[in-house]
Amino acid sequence: MFSRFVALGDSFTEGVGDDDPSSPNAVRGWADRVAEQLARARPGLAYANLAIRGRLLPQVLAEQLEPALEMKPDLVTLYAGGNDLMRPKVDVDALCDDYDAAVERLAATGATVVLFTGVDGVEDPIFRRMRGRTAVYNEHVRLIAARHGARVVDLWAMRALRDRRVWSADRIHLNTDGHVLVAAEVLDVLGVEHEVTPTPLGEAVVLSRAQQRAQNLQWAREHALPWIGRRLRGASSGDGLRPKRPTLEPVTVAEAASGD
């Protein structure tokens, strides 16, 4: 069983969308939930989460890889590239060359390494346009994992993630229900017994075209335009933020006892 868990990445791993005022950076997320479940089986589990929202893949590797290696973890999760794929232009092959080199270094330590494919945005009229580049990215991830013996959490194959009800209003970040789904999948991929139970959502309400247009306009006004504004200013939602758990710290009894 694992004793030193380090999570690397961007907002997905930081836990954005799963609001929790009592947690560092005021978010909880799937990685915290995984750490809590691991700590139930291994009291004293040490956990660090270096992820920061808004980070591009080169930034994640430049800022987080060396600190992670210094911690000598026996479990590492790494997801990066989602923010790059959303840019107007991206060289997916070049990105994944750097990703491959980073995974090689992590795997060479003997740690169990967990990677993630990108989510299939087919149900969203905006993110459907990214399917091609996301599919190319995913094939790279699968090849990298096979090359270095890493495990893969296949978010693309998780049909439950196509349901907009597991996403925040910004359509970019998972909400609490979405983070719970991912936490359960990560634990299943690791072969760890757990008590994370996704919330049954029932049948989705079918919206009329007028209602869909109204929602899309509201989303564009409240989320898309501010995001574009930050890009034009060269700003990031993660500017000024520090990692929520910058060093390995034991998961407390209270954290390990929490559940969903």
Short mmCIF file of C-alpha atoms in Angstrom, two decimals:
data_model
loop_
_atom_site.label_atom_id
_atom_site.label_comp_id
_atom_site.label_asym_id
_atom_site.label_seq_id
_atom_site.Cartn_x
_atom_site.Cartn_y
_atom_site.Cartn_z
CA MET A 1 0.00 0.00 0.00
CA PHE A 2 1.16 3.53 -0.75
CA SER A 3 2.75 5.77 1.85
CA ARG A 4 3.80 8.93 -0.06
CA PHE A 5 1.35 10.37 -2.61
CA VAL A 6 2.13 13.44 -4.73
CA ALA A 7 -0.39 14.95 -7.17
CA LEU A 8 0.79 17.17 -10.04
CA GLY A 9 -1.17 19.26 -12.53
CA ASP A 10 -3.54 22.15 -13.02
CA SER A 11 -7.05 23.06 -11.84
CA PHE A 12 -8.32 19.52 -12.47
CA THR A 13 -5.99 18.12 -9.81
CA GLU A 14 -6.11 21.16 -7.54
CA GLY A 15 -9.85 20.52 -7.21
CA VAL A 16 -11.37 23.65 -8.77
CA GLY A 17 -15.15 23.38 -9.00
CA ASP A 18 -15.43 21.32 -5.80
CA ASP A 19 -15.79 24.27 -3.44
CA ASP A 20 -14.87 23.71 0.20
CA PRO A 21 -14.05 26.75 2.37
CA SER A 22 -12.37 24.50 4.94
CA SER A 23 -9.80 23.18 2.43
CA PRO A 24 -6.61 24.92 1.29
CA ASN A 25 -7.31 27.23 -1.68
CA ALA A 26 -11.00 26.69 -0.75
CA VAL A 27 -11.31 23.58 -2.96
CA ARG A 28 -11.30 19.86 -2.23
CA GLY A 29 -11.30 17.74 -5.40
CA TRP A 30 -10.72 14.16 -6.48
CA ALA A 31 -7.07 14.00 -5.37
CA ASP A 32 -7.94 14.92 -1.78
CA ARG A 33 -10.63 12.24 -1.81
CA VAL A 34 -8.17 9.65 -3.11
CA ALA A 35 -5.68 10.60 -0.38
CA GLU A 36 -8.39 10.28 2.27
CA GLN A 37 -9.30 6.78 1.11
CA LEU A 38 -5.67 5.70 0.91
CA ALA A 39 -5.11 6.97 4.44
CA ARG A 40 -7.90 4.78 5.74
CA ALA A 41 -5.93 1.72 4.65
CA ARG A 42 -2.54 3.23 5.50
CA PRO A 43 -2.76 5.58 8.51
CA GLY A 44 -0.07 8.23 8.35
CA LEU A 45 -0.13 8.44 4.55
CA ALA A 46 1.77 11.57 3.49
CA TYR A 47 0.17 13.61 0.73
CA ALA A 48 1.25 16.65 -1.29
CA ASN A 49 -0.75 18.42 -4.00
CA LEU A 50 1.38 20.76 -6.14
CA ALA A 51 -1.28 21.50 -8.76
CA ILE A 52 -2.20 25.11 -9.53
CA ARG A 53 -5.12 26.24 -11.69
CA GLY A 54 -4.39 27.79 -15.07
CA ARG A 55 -1.02 26.15 -15.54
CA LEU A 56 0.06 25.05 -19.02
CA LEU A 57 1.88 21.75 -19.45
CA PRO A 58 5.36 23.33 -19.69
CA GLN A 59 4.66 25.28 -16.50
CA VAL A 60 3.49 22.19 -14.65
CA LEU A 61 6.67 20.33 -15.58
CA ALA A 62 8.98 23.29 -14.90
CA GLU A 63 7.46 24.12 -11.51
CA GLN A 64 6.32 20.78 -10.12
CA LEU A 65 8.45 17.92 -11.46
CA GLU A 66 11.66 18.56 -9.51
CA PRO A 67 9.90 19.20 -6.17
CA ALA A 68 7.91 16.01 -6.69
CA LEU A 69 11.01 13.94 -7.38
CA GLU A 70 12.68 15.33 -4.27
CA MET A 71 9.76 14.03 -2.17
CA LYS A 72 10.46 10.44 -3.31
CA PRO A 73 6.79 9.45 -3.63
CA ASP A 74 5.64 5.90 -4.24
CA LEU A 75 2.45 7.16 -5.95
CA VAL A 76 2.30 10.07 -8.42
CA THR A 77 -0.66 11.34 -10.40
CA LEU A 78 0.03 13.66 -13.32
CA TYR A 79 -2.39 15.47 -15.59
CA ALA A 80 -1.39 18.46 -17.68
CA GLY A 81 -2.19 19.74 -21.15
CA GLY A 82 -5.87 20.61 -20.88
CA ASN A 83 -5.18 24.34 -20.82
CA ASP A 84 -2.80 23.99 -23.77
CA LEU A 85 -5.46 22.18 -25.82
CA MET A 86 -7.81 25.13 -25.30
CA ARG A 87 -5.37 27.60 -26.88
CA PRO A 88 -6.00 28.64 -30.52
CA LYS A 89 -2.78 26.94 -31.63
CA VAL A 90 -0.99 24.03 -29.99
CA ASP A 91 1.68 21.53 -31.06
CA VAL A 92 0.35 18.41 -29.37
CA ASP A 93 3.27 16.27 -30.54
CA ALA A 94 5.86 18.64 -29.05
CA LEU A 95 3.90 18.92 -25.80
CA CYS A 96 3.77 15.17 -25.44
CA ASP A 97 7.49 14.78 -26.11
CA ASP A 98 8.10 16.79 -22.93
CA TYR A 99 5.34 14.88 -21.15
CA ASP A 100 6.99 11.59 -22.13
CA ALA A 101 10.36 12.70 -20.73
CA ALA A 102 8.76 13.72 -17.43
CA VAL A 103 6.88 10.44 -17.06
CA GLU A 104 10.09 8.55 -17.80
CA ARG A 105 11.82 10.32 -14.91
CA LEU A 106 8.93 9.68 -12.53
CA ALA A 107 8.62 6.01 -13.50
CA ALA A 108 12.37 5.49 -13.14
CA THR A 109 12.04 6.13 -9.39
CA GLY A 110 9.91 3.00 -9.01
CA ALA A 111 6.80 5.00 -8.11
CA THR A 112 3.38 4.01 -9.41
CA VAL A 113 2.52 6.70 -11.96
CA VAL A 114 -1.09 7.49 -12.92
CA LEU A 115 -1.91 9.48 -16.08
CA PHE A 116 -5.22 10.73 -17.47
CA THR A 117 -6.74 11.05 -20.92
CA GLY A 118 -8.74 14.14 -21.78
CA VAL A 119 -12.53 14.18 -21.50
CA ASP A 120 -14.72 13.73 -24.57
CA GLY A 121 -16.58 17.03 -25.06
CA VAL A 122 -18.92 15.68 -27.73
CA GLU A 123 -22.06 16.82 -25.90
CA ASP A 124 -20.96 20.46 -25.71
CA PRO A 125 -21.20 22.60 -28.87
CA ILE A 126 -18.10 24.60 -27.91
CA PHE A 127 -15.77 21.88 -26.64
CA ARG A 128 -16.84 19.45 -29.36
CA ARG A 129 -14.47 21.40 -31.63
CA MET A 130 -11.53 20.22 -29.52
CA ARG A 131 -12.28 16.52 -29.99
CA GLY A 132 -9.65 16.02 -32.70
CA ARG A 133 -6.71 17.48 -30.82
CA THR A 134 -7.88 15.85 -27.59
CA ALA A 135 -8.00 12.46 -29.32
CA VAL A 136 -4.42 12.93 -30.56
CA TYR A 137 -3.33 13.94 -27.04
CA ASN A 138 -5.05 10.86 -25.62
CA GLU A 139 -3.24 8.51 -27.99
CA HIS A 140 0.05 10.03 -26.88
CA VAL A 141 -0.92 9.52 -23.23
CA ARG A 142 -1.74 5.87 -23.82
CA LEU A 143 1.54 5.27 -25.63
CA ILE A 144 3.52 7.08 -22.93
CA ALA A 145 1.81 5.03 -20.24
CA ALA A 146 2.52 1.78 -22.06
CA ARG A 147 6.16 2.76 -22.62
CA HIS A 148 6.83 3.51 -18.96
CA GLY A 149 4.45 1.15 -17.17
CA ALA A 150 2.11 3.91 -15.97
CA ARG A 151 -1.57 3.40 -15.26
CA VAL A 152 -4.25 5.32 -17.16
CA VAL A 153 -7.50 6.80 -15.92
CA ASP A 154 -9.47 6.96 -19.16
CA LEU A 155 -11.66 10.03 -18.73
CA TRP A 156 -12.55 9.88 -22.45
CA ALA A 157 -14.25 6.52 -21.87
CA MET A 158 -16.21 7.73 -18.81
CA ARG A 159 -19.60 8.40 -20.37
CA ALA A 160 -20.87 9.84 -17.07
CA LEU A 161 -18.54 12.81 -17.63
CA ARG A 162 -20.52 13.77 -20.74
CA ASP A 163 -23.39 14.80 -18.46
CA ARG A 164 -23.31 18.58 -17.96
CA ARG A 165 -24.69 18.10 -14.44
CA VAL A 166 -21.27 16.93 -13.23
CA TRP A 167 -19.64 20.15 -14.46
CA SER A 168 -19.50 23.61 -12.94
CA ALA A 169 -21.28 26.55 -14.53
CA ASP A 170 -18.07 27.48 -16.37
CA ARG A 171 -18.21 24.13 -18.29
CA ILE A 172 -14.44 23.78 -17.81
CA HIS A 173 -14.18 22.44 -14.27
CA LEU A 174 -15.89 19.45 -12.69
CA ASN A 175 -18.27 20.15 -9.81
CA THR A 176 -18.41 18.07 -6.63
CA ASP A 177 -20.28 15.22 -8.33
CA GLY A 178 -17.70 15.15 -11.12
CA HIS A 179 -14.75 15.08 -8.73
CA VAL A 180 -16.37 12.21 -6.84
CA LEU A 181 -16.72 10.26 -10.10
CA VAL A 182 -13.04 10.75 -10.91
CA ALA A 183 -11.91 9.86 -7.37
CA ALA A 184 -13.78 6.56 -7.56
CA GLU A 185 -12.27 5.81 -10.97
CA VAL A 186 -8.71 6.56 -9.80
CA LEU A 187 -9.13 4.28 -6.81
CA ASP A 188 -10.55 1.54 -9.02
CA VAL A 189 -7.60 1.85 -11.42
CA LEU A 190 -5.26 1.52 -8.43
CA GLY A 191 -7.16 -1.54 -7.21
CA VAL A 192 -7.90 0.09 -3.85
CA GLU A 193 -11.08 -0.72 -1.94
CA HIS A 194 -12.91 2.49 -1.11
CA GLU A 195 -16.11 4.09 0.08
CA VAL A 196 -16.44 6.80 -2.57
CA THR A 197 -19.93 6.53 -4.02
CA PRO A 198 -21.01 8.71 -6.96
CA THR A 199 -24.34 10.47 -6.55
CA PRO A 200 -27.16 9.06 -8.73
CA LEU A 201 -28.35 11.94 -10.91
CA GLY A 202 -31.47 10.39 -12.41
CA GLU A 203 -32.81 11.34 -15.81
CA ALA A 204 -31.54 14.57 -17.29
CA VAL A 205 -34.01 17.33 -18.16
CA VAL A 206 -34.20 17.89 -21.92
CA LEU A 207 -33.94 21.60 -22.70
CA SER A 208 -35.61 23.32 -25.62
CA ARG A 209 -33.44 25.07 -28.19
CA ALA A 210 -34.49 28.40 -26.74
CA GLN A 211 -33.40 27.30 -23.27
CA GLN A 212 -30.09 26.02 -24.65
CA ARG A 213 -29.46 29.32 -26.42
CA ALA A 214 -30.23 31.23 -23.23
CA GLN A 215 -27.81 29.05 -21.25
CA ASN A 216 -25.11 29.46 -23.87
CA LEU A 217 -25.48 33.24 -23.84
CA GLN A 218 -25.30 33.31 -20.05
CA TRP A 219 -22.20 31.09 -20.11
CA ALA A 220 -20.51 33.29 -22.72
CA ARG A 221 -21.24 36.45 -20.71
CA GLU A 222 -20.26 35.11 -17.29
CA HIS A 223 -17.40 32.74 -18.13
CA ALA A 224 -16.17 32.78 -21.74
CA LEU A 225 -15.65 36.52 -22.03
CA PRO A 226 -13.72 36.84 -18.74
CA TRP A 227 -11.55 33.88 -19.81
CA ILE A 228 -10.80 35.56 -23.14
CA GLY A 229 -10.02 38.78 -21.28
CA ARG A 230 -7.45 37.02 -19.11
CA ARG A 231 -5.82 35.50 -22.19
CA LEU A 232 -5.55 38.92 -23.85
CA ARG A 233 -3.98 40.39 -20.71
CA GLY A 234 -1.60 37.45 -20.35
CA ALA A 235 -3.13 36.69 -16.94
CA SER A 236 -4.02 33.35 -15.38
CA SER A 237 -6.58 32.32 -12.77
CA GLY A 238 -3.67 30.81 -10.85
CA ASP A 239 -1.58 33.98 -10.66
CA GLY A 240 -0.49 34.57 -7.06
CA LEU A 241 -1.66 31.16 -5.84
CA ARG A 242 0.54 28.62 -4.09
CA PRO A 243 0.01 24.86 -4.17
CA LYS A 244 -2.65 23.76 -1.69
CA ARG A 245 -0.31 21.17 -0.12
CA PRO A 246 3.24 22.15 -1.15
CA THR A 247 4.94 19.58 1.08
CA LEU A 248 4.26 16.01 2.08
CA GLU A 249 2.03 16.07 5.16
CA PRO A 250 0.20 13.22 6.88
CA VAL A 251 -3.49 13.00 6.10
CA THR A 252 -5.20 13.73 9.41
CA VAL A 253 -7.66 11.43 11.13
CA ALA A 254 -10.44 13.92 10.37
CA GLU A 255 -9.55 13.96 6.67
CA ALA A 256 -9.33 10.19 6.47
CA ALA A 257 -12.69 9.86 8.19
CA SER A 258 -14.47 12.18 5.75
CA GLY A 259 -16.46 10.58 2.95
CA ASP A 260 -19.05 11.10 0.24
#
